[in-house]
XYZ file of C-alpha atoms in Angstrom:
356
model
C 0.000 0.000 0.000
C 1.330 3.419 -0.978
C 0.202 6.419 1.068
C -0.037 9.927 -0.359
C 1.847 12.632 1.510
C 0.876 16.290 1.270
C 3.892 18.530 1.874
C 3.271 22.054 3.116
C 5.455 25.054 3.823
C 5.254 28.831 3.527
C 7.201 30.780 0.914
C 8.648 28.890 -2.046
C 12.305 29.509 -1.185
C 15.032 27.920 -3.282
C 17.570 25.289 -2.315
C 20.342 27.785 -1.485
C 19.275 27.995 2.173
C 19.324 25.097 4.620
C 15.534 25.072 5.015
C 15.040 25.276 1.273
C 17.521 22.464 0.632
C 15.856 20.153 3.139
C 12.421 20.809 1.630
C 13.550 20.225 -1.941
C 15.423 17.046 -0.994
C 12.293 15.641 0.668
C 10.198 16.506 -2.392
C 12.748 14.728 -4.570
C 12.842 11.658 -2.315
C 9.050 11.281 -2.386
C 8.753 12.108 -6.067
C 11.360 9.442 -6.885
C 9.573 6.823 -4.740
C 12.662 6.488 -2.538
C 10.658 6.612 0.701
C 9.169 3.135 0.663
C 5.400 3.059 1.027
C 4.924 6.785 0.414
C 4.388 9.015 -2.616
C 4.051 12.750 -3.021
C 0.409 13.759 -3.132
C 1.059 17.449 -3.576
C 3.055 20.469 -2.415
C 1.350 23.500 -0.876
C 3.444 26.674 -0.838
C 3.083 30.293 -1.835
C 5.081 32.938 -3.681
C 7.476 35.104 -1.731
C 6.997 38.831 -1.245
C 4.066 41.186 -0.828
C 3.406 44.128 1.489
C 3.238 43.524 5.266
C -0.569 43.327 5.407
C -0.640 40.845 2.522
C 2.032 38.684 4.094
C 0.303 38.547 7.491
C -3.099 37.752 5.995
C -1.564 35.053 3.829
C 0.466 33.524 6.661
C -2.245 33.509 9.320
C -5.422 33.104 7.282
C -5.454 32.250 3.584
C -2.519 29.846 3.467
C -3.581 27.736 6.487
C -7.078 27.546 4.964
C -5.577 26.406 1.679
C -3.706 23.612 3.481
C -6.876 22.595 5.324
C -8.811 22.410 2.048
C -6.141 20.243 0.393
C -6.368 17.299 2.787
C -8.989 15.420 0.780
C -7.669 12.084 -0.529
C -4.398 12.530 1.395
C -3.067 10.042 3.952
C -0.504 12.204 5.708
C 0.283 15.914 6.063
C 3.919 16.842 6.571
C 5.053 20.396 7.368
C 8.636 20.751 6.172
C 9.957 23.171 8.804
C 9.057 24.374 12.285
C 8.589 27.995 11.199
C 5.451 26.839 9.382
C 4.014 24.789 12.262
C 1.018 27.119 12.414
C -0.161 25.227 9.315
C -0.965 22.167 11.438
C -4.801 22.117 11.304
C -6.891 21.857 14.427
C -8.599 18.454 14.707
C -6.838 17.273 11.571
C -8.521 14.171 10.077
C -5.168 12.659 9.008
C -1.824 12.308 10.839
C 0.459 15.351 10.829
C 4.238 15.435 11.165
C 6.573 18.431 11.260
C 10.277 18.607 10.494
C 12.016 20.538 13.276
C 15.413 21.772 12.160
C 16.079 23.854 15.271
C 14.351 25.709 18.092
C 16.655 28.681 18.617
C 14.328 31.027 16.727
C 11.349 29.840 18.766
C 13.305 29.893 22.012
C 15.974 32.620 21.563
C 19.104 32.316 23.651
C 22.583 33.751 24.130
C 25.354 31.270 23.386
C 29.033 32.081 23.869
C 28.042 35.735 24.174
C 26.247 35.680 20.805
C 22.545 36.446 20.497
C 20.837 33.598 18.671
C 17.282 34.289 17.593
C 15.277 37.474 18.094
C 15.768 38.458 21.736
C 12.981 41.062 21.901
C 10.300 40.110 19.366
C 7.635 42.647 18.476
C 3.895 42.161 18.819
C 3.443 40.437 15.461
C 6.319 38.020 16.046
C 5.036 37.256 19.551
C 1.649 36.343 18.125
C 3.349 34.316 15.423
C 5.365 32.427 18.046
C 2.155 31.595 19.899
C 0.731 30.108 16.711
C 3.909 28.140 16.047
C 4.036 26.688 19.556
C 0.362 25.730 19.355
C 0.904 24.091 15.976
C 3.853 22.042 17.195
C 1.803 20.929 20.192
C -1.003 19.777 17.843
C 1.284 17.656 15.655
C 1.328 13.883 15.926
C 5.069 13.581 15.303
C 8.032 15.968 15.371
C 10.902 14.803 13.172
C 14.205 16.380 14.238
C 17.370 16.749 12.142
C 19.680 16.118 15.080
C 19.807 14.611 18.538
C 20.539 18.068 19.932
C 17.236 19.370 18.567
C 15.456 16.176 19.636
C 16.495 16.761 23.256
C 15.125 20.310 23.117
C 11.897 19.143 21.510
C 11.373 16.554 24.244
C 11.886 19.287 26.845
C 9.475 21.810 25.320
C 6.888 19.449 23.770
C 6.937 16.376 26.031
C 3.425 15.278 25.039
C 4.224 15.016 21.311
C 6.001 11.988 19.858
C 9.406 12.898 18.466
C 12.250 11.196 16.645
C 15.648 12.038 15.125
C 16.080 11.607 11.363
C 19.369 13.198 10.199
C 19.302 14.789 6.771
C 21.149 13.171 3.879
C 22.855 13.890 0.583
C 23.146 12.166 -2.764
C 26.766 11.200 -2.255
C 27.557 9.741 -5.680
C 27.262 13.080 -7.480
C 29.584 14.739 -4.952
C 32.259 12.063 -4.677
C 35.524 13.165 -6.319
C 36.257 9.592 -7.366
C 32.943 8.754 -9.034
C 32.253 12.300 -10.292
C 35.466 14.364 -10.472
C 34.908 18.062 -11.163
C 37.275 20.711 -12.469
C 38.886 23.016 -9.935
C 37.289 26.485 -9.799
C 39.653 29.150 -11.113
C 39.576 31.020 -7.814
C 41.118 28.007 -6.040
C 44.186 28.044 -8.304
C 47.549 29.118 -6.958
C 49.845 28.257 -4.088
C 48.603 28.245 -0.514
C 46.235 26.460 1.812
C 42.738 27.181 0.491
C 40.053 27.134 3.183
C 36.325 27.758 2.817
C 33.830 29.708 4.918
C 30.334 28.856 3.711
C 27.087 30.439 4.862
C 25.548 33.745 5.832
C 27.085 36.503 7.939
C 24.704 35.990 10.869
C 26.510 36.477 14.208
C 25.876 32.828 15.153
C 28.094 31.765 12.226
C 31.078 33.524 13.911
C 32.997 34.399 10.785
C 34.988 36.910 12.845
C 36.252 34.042 14.998
C 37.404 32.135 11.901
C 39.313 35.199 10.676
C 41.023 35.681 14.041
C 41.931 31.987 14.075
C 43.900 32.464 10.844
C 46.024 35.291 12.175
C 49.723 34.785 11.539
C 49.234 31.830 9.186
C 51.154 32.830 6.090
C 49.938 31.200 2.898
C 46.462 30.505 4.285
C 43.660 31.797 2.061
C 40.059 32.121 3.272
C 37.321 32.027 0.638
C 33.934 33.337 1.813
C 31.019 31.749 -0.049
C 27.365 32.490 0.597
C 24.161 33.403 -1.198
C 23.003 35.635 1.670
C 25.930 38.060 1.456
C 25.388 41.430 3.178
C 27.388 44.413 1.907
C 27.884 45.989 5.359
C 28.984 42.685 6.868
C 31.304 42.140 3.907
C 33.043 45.478 4.531
C 33.407 44.776 8.255
C 34.798 41.284 7.743
C 37.227 42.432 5.067
C 38.429 45.200 7.384
C 38.906 42.708 10.213
C 40.833 40.363 7.928
C 43.080 43.215 6.769
C 43.743 44.247 10.368
C 44.811 40.680 11.223
C 46.818 40.167 8.043
C 44.483 37.426 6.804
C 43.987 36.813 3.088
C 40.156 36.845 2.812
C 38.700 36.493 -0.670
C 34.989 37.178 -0.992
C 33.438 34.853 -3.571
C 29.799 35.506 -2.615
C 27.152 33.521 -4.455
C 28.415 30.590 -6.524
C 26.461 27.958 -8.420
C 25.720 24.576 -6.846
C 28.044 22.908 -9.342
C 30.874 25.310 -8.562
C 30.405 24.755 -4.835
C 30.542 20.978 -5.296
C 33.751 21.408 -7.263
C 35.171 23.602 -4.501
C 34.509 20.896 -1.923
C 36.553 18.482 -4.044
C 39.561 20.791 -4.364
C 39.672 22.979 -1.236
C 41.976 22.000 1.609
C 39.424 22.486 4.351
C 36.229 24.002 5.714
C 36.165 26.180 8.822
C 32.815 25.941 10.606
C 32.876 27.760 13.970
C 29.079 28.265 14.082
C 27.541 27.965 17.552
C 23.932 27.362 16.484
C 22.784 25.074 13.677
C 19.734 22.996 12.963
C 21.781 20.416 11.104
C 24.790 22.006 9.452
C 24.870 21.148 5.754
C 28.333 22.636 4.961
C 30.394 20.129 7.020
C 28.529 17.213 5.447
C 28.790 18.662 1.940
C 32.506 19.235 2.456
C 33.083 15.705 3.718
C 31.119 14.235 0.799
C 33.594 15.986 -1.509
C 36.599 14.630 0.346
C 37.352 17.919 2.085
C 38.667 18.153 5.645
C 36.536 20.015 8.187
C 37.167 21.855 11.441
C 33.928 22.266 13.385
C 33.029 23.906 16.692
C 32.218 21.243 19.280
C 28.630 22.301 19.882
C 25.308 20.836 18.750
C 24.031 20.175 16.219
C 26.948 20.413 13.780
C 29.202 18.360 16.067
C 27.080 15.277 15.333
C 28.311 15.130 11.731
C 32.146 14.828 11.661
C 34.384 12.565 13.732
C 35.645 13.823 17.091
C 39.068 14.443 15.527
C 37.511 17.300 13.539
C 35.922 19.007 16.559
C 37.511 21.987 18.278
C 36.732 23.950 21.459
C 34.147 26.630 20.811
C 36.066 29.540 22.324
C 39.766 28.571 22.055
C 41.049 30.618 19.135
C 44.613 29.349 19.556
C 43.441 25.729 19.364
C 41.824 26.611 16.043
C 44.988 28.394 14.925
C 47.115 25.333 15.666
C 44.623 23.004 13.959
C 44.542 25.168 10.829
C 48.327 25.365 10.750
C 48.614 21.583 11.000
C 45.795 20.807 8.578
C 47.105 18.613 5.723
C 46.320 19.528 2.145
C 44.711 17.283 -0.439
C 41.823 14.832 -0.383
C 40.683 13.266 2.885
C 39.610 9.598 2.778
C 38.239 9.826 6.324
C 35.829 12.589 5.305
C 34.516 10.494 2.424
C 34.045 7.488 4.700
C 32.299 9.483 7.416
C 29.865 11.070 4.951
C 28.472 7.624 4.104
C 26.526 7.770 7.378
C 24.404 10.540 5.879
C 23.416 9.203 2.475
C 20.085 10.068 0.878
C 19.246 6.350 0.981
C 19.642 6.183 4.756
C 17.599 9.361 5.142
C 14.805 7.851 3.042
C 14.805 4.622 5.057
C 14.560 6.496 8.356
C 11.826 8.792 7.046
C 9.809 5.756 5.969
C 10.056 4.337 9.500
C 9.090 7.703 10.987
C 6.026 7.971 8.748
C 5.136 4.318 9.480
C 4.954 5.132 13.192
C 1.921 7.326 12.496
C -0.235 4.425 11.287
């Protein structure tokens, strides 16, 4: 028996962001019949943009109603991220699951002196948070990307069933042995080429990564990210110049170019102190790239312990970067096999099965 799954989210964001990537990968897995016993019955989403009044009306009224009206002939409703949990219908006639990537936007905190999440939300966000909490409490199953998030979910929503299903990647297309890609031109030249991938949000701690490279002659930092902010770019470049660090701002690159970079870069620096899952370390490892990751959840669940570094010890990072070998890393490739798209699909099938 094959059950039809209705996927729902808010704005139709692309795969460049973590939330967008996870949504699109789940759509692909269902559409390709990789999640045994389940098929995609439809995707409910809306266009991005609009004035504030339009966005609020759509988010709180018209879009939830649209989801409610689309349940006919469906066996399961799955909300693809926690920021859309308000879409969980009241008294839903079919089981409802929600993917929970993280809770730091729903429960803001200060970690290592960095504000994570909106510390003083306004009236609209407060009302939105109430709706999100109520939606999560109405769900039948909360599917978490990491054990770190699962522990938080169990603390805040103890009456809702929850499970950990780590995200996965299609490893074959990223493997430098089965699918070798040409080196991007900006990675040419002598030196140790390291990547910083992601936005400039304070929780990513790009400043820390720059300070950790101080005094390391021949080390080149390449900043990659679709969410680049011009003010943050100026500040980070100024900081790098002050510390004598060679920072090269690549900004947005194509998915293919990023995959090629993973295959040819010498390492990824990932000092982030708040992640739902942490795609960049896994993507890097799948390309045979070494990673240095802050030892804090959830990103510390992906690499081996040898790749984890103290969150606040900049000199430990400096020494690790200095001693980082160049070239392909067989250990990274081996470790990434734990997070294949096949294993993700198998675990999602078991999670969905638990609802019936």
